[in-house]
C-alpha cells in the first residue's frame, strides 16, 4: 500500500511548520475570519466555505490555533441544530490552544461553550498539563497534551550581534491581568478558594489548582456520571469562576510583579515593550512591536531577554520560551515547574525564583557576556532541534496514527478519534449533533 | 521599684514569681468588655481614676497587655488638649503587644494612636519581630521585641503516658478573621498590595510586608525624617489599610486552611475546640474549655496538639506555642520563622510545612507515642526554663536599664589626632572606600600622600574611579579580607552598608542593612596585595578600614603589614549589626595583641551602635 503524505488544512501561522514536518499544507482561504471569538452565527456562515475547501483538497486533518477554524453546518437530520463542519465530513480537527479553552470563544454563552467542549468531534491540544487534567476531571473528552513551540522560520543562527546601546534587560508583553484594577465590587467570600489555593501554592508550588480545589479542600465536586448537562455546566462554571481570582493572582505573581519591581529598581535599564503598562501601573514603556522580524531581532540584541508568564500558566511554558531561544536570544525566565522538561536550566536558559535572585542573575549575566552568548547558542540549538511546531506536528500525527487515524487516501478514513492521552472524564461525551442556545 | 500592673493577668503572676512588688490597677471599662475598643472618653475616665493611685503607691513602671494602660488626662491649664497619663505621672509605661497595634486600639482614631506612639516614656514591647521592626522603621521610639510566653504557675511535670492519651489531633482556637465572610463589597485595587505581598512571600518566605511594600515595590512612601505629623499619620494609615488584606490572606494561610483540610481528611480524629467555626465554615466544634486548668489538661490528654497562628503574625509565635509545651503537651505547629529560635525542632516540638507534611507527621507521631512523650517532656523543660512570663519580665526590666557603652568617646576629631601622630604619611590604604568620601578628606588633609582606595562593588567603584581621577588617588576594585580570590558581597538598601557578612534580622540598623542583591567580587589580603603591587609595607603609614563588620578578617589578612603601619582607623560595632559580626571588644583585643594602643573612639551618628576607633603604634 502506498501512503501519501497527510494533507493538512491550516492557517498561515502553521503552514510552514506543516510542510517542514513532511506533510502537505493547504492554507484556509483568506475570506474566512478564523477568529476564535466568532459568534455562532458567524461560525454557521463560514461552515459551507470550510466544507467546500476541505472537500476540494481532500483534506485529512484540520489544524489551527485557538479554534478560529471552528465552523458549523446546519444539521440536515435535526432542524435547528448544527454539526461541526469537520465532523460532517469525518475529518479530524485539532485545535492547538495557546490560551486556556475557557479564555477563548468569548462570544458564546457558557452553556454553548461547554457543549462544544464536551463534544468528541474535535481534539483539544492543550499545552499545560494541569489544564488537561482539569478538563479531564470536568468530563471534557479528546484532550492531548504537548508543550507549545515556535513556528518554523528562517532562524538566524549566526553569533549574537553586539547588544544595542539601550536597555540591559527587556520584557516583551502586556500586563497579564486587569483584575486588580477593576472597579467592579468584589464579594470577599468569592475570593476564598483562590486565596486558599494561593496559600497552598506558596508551600507546594507543584500542586495544580484542580487538586487543591477538589482533592485537598473539596470546594466543589467534579461532574459525576449521573449528572445531567445542566448540572455539569453549573459545576464547570463554578469551578472556573472560583479559579478566576486565582489566575489573577498568578498573573501578579508571575508577570506584573516583576515588571513593576524592575522598573522600580532598574529604571531605564529595564525596558518594557508592550501596551497598557502606563495605563495599568503608571510604568513607562515602549509600544508593542508588531513587526515580528523587528521583535525577533530585538530579542537577539538585548543583553537579557526576560520571560514572565501569564496567570493562565500553572506549571508549563508559554510561546515566548521557545520564541526567545529559537531566535537566539538569551532568556532569563521565572521558574516554572515543567521548564526542565524542555530546557537544561543554566545551560540553555536561566531562571530566577524571586526578586533577589532576579537582580543577582541580571548583575551576573551583564558581567559575563560570554556565558550569556554560550547559553543563548545552546538554547537555540535545543529549540531548533526539538521545539519547533514541525516537531510537535510529527508527534501529533503519530498520536493520531496510534489512535487509528490514517490519511483519507489509504483505506480507513479518519473518523474523529479518541485522543490517546490525558485523563478522560467519567462523563459520557455528548455526541453530535449538538444544539445551541444562541 | 514598684510596678503597676494594669488588668492583672500574667504580669501579676510573673511579678510574684520574681518577688517583685506590684500594684494591681483596673483596666479601662468598655461596654463591650473588649479593652481594645475603649475610646478616648473611656481612656480619659480611666486616666483620671488611676492617676491618684499611681502617685499614692509610688508606681514607677506600668505594665499592661496590648496597650490597655494607655490612658489620658486633661491638662490642668483648662486646655482641651489631652496629655498621656503615664507622662503626666512621670511613669514609664511598658505595653506588651500580643496583638498588632492596629487591632489593639480599635476604639481610637489613628491620629490619636499615632500621636500617642511618639511618647518616649512608652515602651512598646511587640511579640512579633517583624511588627517590631515595622514600627521602628516608621520612627516609633522605644520599640523592642518581647516574645509571648506561658503564665507562671505550677504545671504538672509528670511524664506523659501515651497509652492514656486520646488518639486525637486537637486544635484549640477561635476562628477570628471575618474578612472572607464580610458582605461589604471590596474594590479590587484595595487587594493589590496584599495579593502582591502574598505572591512574593510564596517565593521569599521571610520577606516582610514592609519590605515588599516600601523597598521592593515602592507602593507607598516610607516615613521620612522631614515629614510633619500629618504626613506621618497619612502614610502609616495608608500602609496599614493596604496590609489588611495581607493579614486576611495570612490568616487563611496560617490557620483556617489547615482546619478546613483536617476537618475534611480526618473527620472525628480531628478535634476542634473554639468559637466561630460553625458560623464561618459550618464546622461543628467543641465549646471553649471551661477553666484554665481544663485547658492545660486538654493539651496533656490529646495525642497531638496542633498550633496554627493567626494572620496577624508575620514571623512570631503566639501564646499557644508556650502554653501547650508548658502544660507538657506534644506540639505540632505550622512552620514560622521564629519557631526555631524558641524550640529545637524535632526535639522539643515538631513542625509541618504543608498539607502533605501535616498528614505525614500526624501519622508518624500517632504511631510513635514514646517519641511524642519525649518531645513533649523536652518542650516542657525548655518552656519552663526560658519561656515563662517571669523570664520575659526579667528581659523587659533589664532592657529598660541604661546600657553603658564599652568606651568613652573622644572629644577630639580624627584630624587632630592624625596630625599629631602622623603629620607626613607616605602611603594610606583606604579600605572600604565606597564612593571616595574619606579619600577626598585624606587628600585635602595630606596633599602629598599616596592613597589607595579599595572598593569591590561595581556601582560604587565607578563613582570612586571618577573621584579618584580628580584627586590623584589610586582606585582598587577589590574587597579586603583574610583570603585571596572571589567572594560574594551582599548589596544592601543603604549603599554604604554593603557587606561580606550576612544580614542579621532585628539588628538596629536593619533599615539600611536589608539585602537587596548580591554581587560576585574579587577579594584580597592586604599582605598579598602589597607583594603583588610592589608596595613596601614599611612605607604604609595609615590603614583605614570601614568594612561593615569584616574588619577583623581583613586585619587577619594584614598581619605582616600590621607590624609596620603606624596608624589604624577601624570602624567598630558595639552591638551585633551583621551575622557573626565581631564586636568592639574582640577587635580591640586583637589590635592590642598586634602591639597597638588605642588613642580614641569617635562617635558616629548612631553612637550606641558603632563608632571609629583609632590605634597607633608606640615608638
JSON list of C-alpha atoms in Angstrom, two decimals, chain A residues 250-372:
[
{"chain": "A", "resi": 250, "resn": "UNK", "atom": "CA", "xyz": [-0.88, 34.08, 39.32]},
{"chain": "A", "resi": 251, "resn": "UNK", "atom": "CA", "xyz": [-0.78, 36.91, 36.81]},
{"chain": "A", "resi": 252, "resn": "UNK", "atom": "CA", "xyz": [0.54, 39.20, 39.51]},
{"chain": "A", "resi": 253, "resn": "UNK", "atom": "CA", "xyz": [2.85, 36.53, 40.88]},
{"chain": "A", "resi": 254, "resn": "UNK", "atom": "CA", "xyz": [4.41, 35.52, 37.59]},
{"chain": "A", "resi": 255, "resn": "UNK", "atom": "CA", "xyz": [4.44, 38.62, 35.48]},
{"chain": "A", "resi": 256, "resn": "UNK", "atom": "CA", "xyz": [3.15, 42.02, 36.60]},
{"chain": "A", "resi": 257, "resn": "UNK", "atom": "CA", "xyz": [5.03, 41.91, 39.86]},
{"chain": "A", "resi": 258, "resn": "UNK", "atom": "CA", "xyz": [8.44, 41.58, 38.25]},
{"chain": "A", "resi": 259, "resn": "UNK", "atom": "CA", "xyz": [7.75, 44.24, 35.66]},
{"chain": "A", "resi": 260, "resn": "UNK", "atom": "CA", "xyz": [6.93, 46.67, 38.46]},
{"chain": "A", "resi": 261, "resn": "UNK", "atom": "CA", "xyz": [9.88, 45.54, 40.50]},
{"chain": "A", "resi": 262, "resn": "UNK", "atom": "CA", "xyz": [12.45, 46.01, 37.75]},
{"chain": "A", "resi": 263, "resn": "UNK", "atom": "CA", "xyz": [11.10, 49.40, 36.77]},
{"chain": "A", "resi": 264, "resn": "UNK", "atom": "CA", "xyz": [11.34, 50.40, 40.41]},
{"chain": "A", "resi": 265, "resn": "UNK", "atom": "CA", "xyz": [14.88, 49.08, 40.78]},
{"chain": "A", "resi": 266, "resn": "UNK", "atom": "CA", "xyz": [16.48, 49.45, 37.36]},
{"chain": "A", "resi": 267, "resn": "UNK", "atom": "CA", "xyz": [14.63, 52.39, 35.82]},
{"chain": "A", "resi": 268, "resn": "UNK", "atom": "CA", "xyz": [15.58, 52.90, 32.18]},
{"chain": "A", "resi": 269, "resn": "UNK", "atom": "CA", "xyz": [17.98, 49.96, 32.24]},
{"chain": "A", "resi": 270, "resn": "UNK", "atom": "CA", "xyz": [14.83, 47.84, 32.06]},
{"chain": "A", "resi": 271, "resn": "UNK", "atom": "CA", "xyz": [12.64, 48.26, 29.00]},
{"chain": "A", "resi": 272, "resn": "UNK", "atom": "CA", "xyz": [9.02, 47.24, 28.94]},
{"chain": "A", "resi": 273, "resn": "UNK", "atom": "CA", "xyz": [7.96, 46.64, 25.37]},
{"chain": "A", "resi": 274, "resn": "UNK", "atom": "CA", "xyz": [4.21, 46.29, 25.18]},
{"chain": "A", "resi": 275, "resn": "UNK", "atom": "CA", "xyz": [0.94, 48.09, 25.70]},
{"chain": "A", "resi": 276, "resn": "UNK", "atom": "CA", "xyz": [-1.11, 49.16, 28.71]},
{"chain": "A", "resi": 277, "resn": "UNK", "atom": "CA", "xyz": [1.70, 49.40, 31.27]},
{"chain": "A", "resi": 278, "resn": "UNK", "atom": "CA", "xyz": [1.26, 53.15, 31.66]},
{"chain": "A", "resi": 279, "resn": "UNK", "atom": "CA", "xyz": [-2.49, 52.89, 31.96]},
{"chain": "A", "resi": 280, "resn": "UNK", "atom": "CA", "xyz": [-2.45, 49.94, 34.32]},
{"chain": "A", "resi": 281, "resn": "UNK", "atom": "CA", "xyz": [0.54, 50.66, 36.52]},
{"chain": "A", "resi": 282, "resn": "UNK", "atom": "CA", "xyz": [1.83, 54.09, 35.51]},
{"chain": "A", "resi": 283, "resn": "UNK", "atom": "CA", "xyz": [5.00, 52.44, 34.25]},
{"chain": "A", "resi": 284, "resn": "UNK", "atom": "CA", "xyz": [6.89, 53.95, 31.31]},
{"chain": "A", "resi": 285, "resn": "UNK", "atom": "CA", "xyz": [7.08, 51.59, 28.35]},
{"chain": "A", "resi": 286, "resn": "UNK", "atom": "CA", "xyz": [7.69, 51.44, 24.64]},
{"chain": "A", "resi": 287, "resn": "UNK", "atom": "CA", "xyz": [4.85, 50.29, 22.40]},
{"chain": "A", "resi": 288, "resn": "UNK", "atom": "CA", "xyz": [4.33, 46.75, 21.25]},
{"chain": "A", "resi": 289, "resn": "UNK", "atom": "CA", "xyz": [6.46, 45.74, 18.29]},
{"chain": "A", "resi": 290, "resn": "UNK", "atom": "CA", "xyz": [4.09, 44.49, 15.62]},
{"chain": "A", "resi": 291, "resn": "UNK", "atom": "CA", "xyz": [6.67, 43.51, 13.05]},
{"chain": "A", "resi": 292, "resn": "UNK", "atom": "CA", "xyz": [7.76, 40.00, 14.02]},
{"chain": "A", "resi": 293, "resn": "UNK", "atom": "CA", "xyz": [11.15, 40.39, 12.35]},
{"chain": "A", "resi": 294, "resn": "UNK", "atom": "CA", "xyz": [11.87, 43.53, 14.33]},
{"chain": "A", "resi": 295, "resn": "UNK", "atom": "CA", "xyz": [10.67, 41.84, 17.51]},
{"chain": "A", "resi": 296, "resn": "UNK", "atom": "CA", "xyz": [12.89, 38.82, 16.98]},
{"chain": "A", "resi": 297, "resn": "UNK", "atom": "CA", "xyz": [15.89, 40.97, 16.17]},
{"chain": "A", "resi": 298, "resn": "UNK", "atom": "CA", "xyz": [15.26, 42.87, 19.42]},
{"chain": "A", "resi": 299, "resn": "UNK", "atom": "CA", "xyz": [15.35, 39.57, 21.30]},
{"chain": "A", "resi": 300, "resn": "UNK", "atom": "CA", "xyz": [18.82, 39.00, 19.86]},
{"chain": "A", "resi": 301, "resn": "UNK", "atom": "CA", "xyz": [20.08, 42.48, 20.60]},
{"chain": "A", "resi": 302, "resn": "UNK", "atom": "CA", "xyz": [19.01, 42.97, 24.18]},
{"chain": "A", "resi": 303, "resn": "UNK", "atom": "CA", "xyz": [21.58, 41.50, 26.59]},
{"chain": "A", "resi": 304, "resn": "UNK", "atom": "CA", "xyz": [18.93, 39.87, 28.76]},
{"chain": "A", "resi": 305, "resn": "UNK", "atom": "CA", "xyz": [15.54, 38.93, 27.38]},
{"chain": "A", "resi": 306, "resn": "UNK", "atom": "CA", "xyz": [13.18, 38.39, 30.26]},
{"chain": "A", "resi": 307, "resn": "UNK", "atom": "CA", "xyz": [10.29, 35.98, 30.09]},
{"chain": "A", "resi": 308, "resn": "UNK", "atom": "CA", "xyz": [7.40, 36.43, 32.51]},
{"chain": "A", "resi": 309, "resn": "UNK", "atom": "CA", "xyz": [4.43, 34.16, 32.24]},
{"chain": "A", "resi": 310, "resn": "UNK", "atom": "CA", "xyz": [0.77, 34.98, 32.39]},
{"chain": "A", "resi": 311, "resn": "UNK", "atom": "CA", "xyz": [-1.67, 33.95, 35.06]},
{"chain": "A", "resi": 312, "resn": "UNK", "atom": "CA", "xyz": [-3.04, 31.41, 32.65]},
{"chain": "A", "resi": 313, "resn": "UNK", "atom": "CA", "xyz": [0.02, 29.27, 33.24]},
{"chain": "A", "resi": 314, "resn": "UNK", "atom": "CA", "xyz": [0.31, 26.98, 36.23]},
{"chain": "A", "resi": 315, "resn": "UNK", "atom": "CA", "xyz": [3.34, 24.84, 35.55]},
{"chain": "A", "resi": 316, "resn": "UNK", "atom": "CA", "xyz": [4.29, 24.80, 31.88]},
{"chain": "A", "resi": 317, "resn": "UNK", "atom": "CA", "xyz": [5.75, 27.19, 29.30]},
{"chain": "A", "resi": 318, "resn": "UNK", "atom": "CA", "xyz": [4.40, 29.83, 27.00]},
{"chain": "A", "resi": 319, "resn": "UNK", "atom": "CA", "xyz": [5.29, 30.56, 23.39]},
{"chain": "A", "resi": 320, "resn": "UNK", "atom": "CA", "xyz": [7.85, 33.14, 24.44]},
{"chain": "A", "resi": 321, "resn": "UNK", "atom": "CA", "xyz": [10.10, 30.46, 25.97]},
{"chain": "A", "resi": 322, "resn": "UNK", "atom": "CA", "xyz": [10.53, 28.93, 22.54]},
{"chain": "A", "resi": 323, "resn": "UNK", "atom": "CA", "xyz": [10.46, 32.18, 20.62]},
{"chain": "A", "resi": 324, "resn": "UNK", "atom": "CA", "xyz": [13.30, 33.84, 22.55]},
{"chain": "A", "resi": 325, "resn": "UNK", "atom": "CA", "xyz": [15.51, 30.78, 22.41]},
{"chain": "A", "resi": 326, "resn": "UNK", "atom": "CA", "xyz": [14.55, 29.93, 18.83]},
{"chain": "A", "resi": 327, "resn": "UNK", "atom": "CA", "xyz": [15.58, 33.34, 17.58]},
{"chain": "A", "resi": 328, "resn": "UNK", "atom": "CA", "xyz": [18.83, 33.14, 19.54]},
{"chain": "A", "resi": 329, "resn": "UNK", "atom": "CA", "xyz": [18.17, 35.50, 22.45]},
{"chain": "A", "resi": 330, "resn": "UNK", "atom": "CA", "xyz": [19.45, 34.93, 25.96]},
{"chain": "A", "resi": 331, "resn": "UNK", "atom": "CA", "xyz": [16.43, 34.00, 28.06]},
{"chain": "A", "resi": 332, "resn": "UNK", "atom": "CA", "xyz": [16.15, 34.65, 31.77]},
{"chain": "A", "resi": 333, "resn": "UNK", "atom": "CA", "xyz": [12.77, 33.37, 32.88]},
{"chain": "A", "resi": 334, "resn": "UNK", "atom": "CA", "xyz": [10.74, 32.99, 36.06]},
{"chain": "A", "resi": 335, "resn": "UNK", "atom": "CA", "xyz": [10.94, 29.43, 37.23]},
{"chain": "A", "resi": 336, "resn": "UNK", "atom": "CA", "xyz": [8.14, 27.11, 36.21]},
{"chain": "A", "resi": 337, "resn": "UNK", "atom": "CA", "xyz": [8.00, 23.51, 37.39]},
{"chain": "A", "resi": 338, "resn": "UNK", "atom": "CA", "xyz": [7.98, 21.89, 33.95]},
{"chain": "A", "resi": 339, "resn": "UNK", "atom": "CA", "xyz": [10.67, 24.09, 32.37]},
{"chain": "A", "resi": 340, "resn": "UNK", "atom": "CA", "xyz": [13.36, 21.46, 32.84]},
{"chain": "A", "resi": 341, "resn": "UNK", "atom": "CA", "xyz": [11.36, 19.07, 30.66]},
{"chain": "A", "resi": 342, "resn": "UNK", "atom": "CA", "xyz": [12.25, 21.29, 27.70]},
{"chain": "A", "resi": 343, "resn": "UNK", "atom": "CA", "xyz": [15.47, 23.09, 28.63]},
{"chain": "A", "resi": 344, "resn": "UNK", "atom": "CA", "xyz": [18.53, 22.41, 30.71]},
{"chain": "A", "resi": 345, "resn": "UNK", "atom": "CA", "xyz": [18.48, 25.24, 33.22]},
{"chain": "A", "resi": 346, "resn": "UNK", "atom": "CA", "xyz": [21.77, 27.10, 33.50]},
{"chain": "A", "resi": 347, "resn": "UNK", "atom": "CA", "xyz": [22.94, 25.63, 30.18]},
{"chain": "A", "resi": 348, "resn": "UNK", "atom": "CA", "xyz": [20.21, 26.51, 27.66]},
{"chain": "A", "resi": 349, "resn": "UNK", "atom": "CA", "xyz": [18.47, 29.29, 29.57]},
{"chain": "A", "resi": 350, "resn": "UNK", "atom": "CA", "xyz": [18.47, 30.50, 33.14]},
{"chain": "A", "resi": 351, "resn": "UNK", "atom": "CA", "xyz": [15.81, 31.05, 35.76]},
{"chain": "A", "resi": 352, "resn": "UNK", "atom": "CA", "xyz": [15.11, 33.20, 38.78]},
{"chain": "A", "resi": 353, "resn": "UNK", "atom": "CA", "xyz": [12.81, 32.35, 41.63]},
{"chain": "A", "resi": 354, "resn": "UNK", "atom": "CA", "xyz": [12.36, 35.67, 43.37]},
{"chain": "A", "resi": 355, "resn": "UNK", "atom": "CA", "xyz": [13.27, 39.36, 43.30]},
{"chain": "A", "resi": 356, "resn": "UNK", "atom": "CA", "xyz": [16.66, 38.97, 44.96]},
{"chain": "A", "resi": 357, "resn": "UNK", "atom": "CA", "xyz": [17.70, 36.22, 42.59]},
{"chain": "A", "resi": 358, "resn": "UNK", "atom": "CA", "xyz": [16.46, 38.21, 39.63]},
{"chain": "A", "resi": 359, "resn": "UNK", "atom": "CA", "xyz": [18.74, 41.13, 40.46]},
{"chain": "A", "resi": 360, "resn": "UNK", "atom": "CA", "xyz": [21.60, 38.78, 41.19]},
{"chain": "A", "resi": 361, "resn": "UNK", "atom": "CA", "xyz": [21.26, 36.96, 37.87]},
{"chain": "A", "resi": 362, "resn": "UNK", "atom": "CA", "xyz": [20.95, 40.20, 35.95]},
{"chain": "A", "resi": 363, "resn": "UNK", "atom": "CA", "xyz": [24.14, 41.51, 37.53]},
{"chain": "A", "resi": 364, "resn": "UNK", "atom": "CA", "xyz": [25.91, 38.22, 36.87]},
{"chain": "A", "resi": 365, "resn": "UNK", "atom": "CA", "xyz": [24.95, 37.93, 33.21]},
{"chain": "A", "resi": 366, "resn": "UNK", "atom": "CA", "xyz": [25.66, 41.55, 32.45]},
{"chain": "A", "resi": 367, "resn": "UNK", "atom": "CA", "xyz": [29.14, 40.97, 33.83]},
{"chain": "A", "resi": 368, "resn": "UNK", "atom": "CA", "xyz": [29.58, 37.72, 31.90]},
{"chain": "A", "resi": 369, "resn": "UNK", "atom": "CA", "xyz": [28.62, 38.32, 28.26]},
{"chain": "A", "resi": 370, "resn": "UNK", "atom": "CA", "xyz": [30.50, 35.21, 27.14]},
{"chain": "A", "resi": 371, "resn": "UNK", "atom": "CA", "xyz": [28.38, 33.00, 29.36]},
{"chain": "A", "resi": 372, "resn": "UNK", "atom": "CA", "xyz": [25.26, 34.71, 28.08]}
]
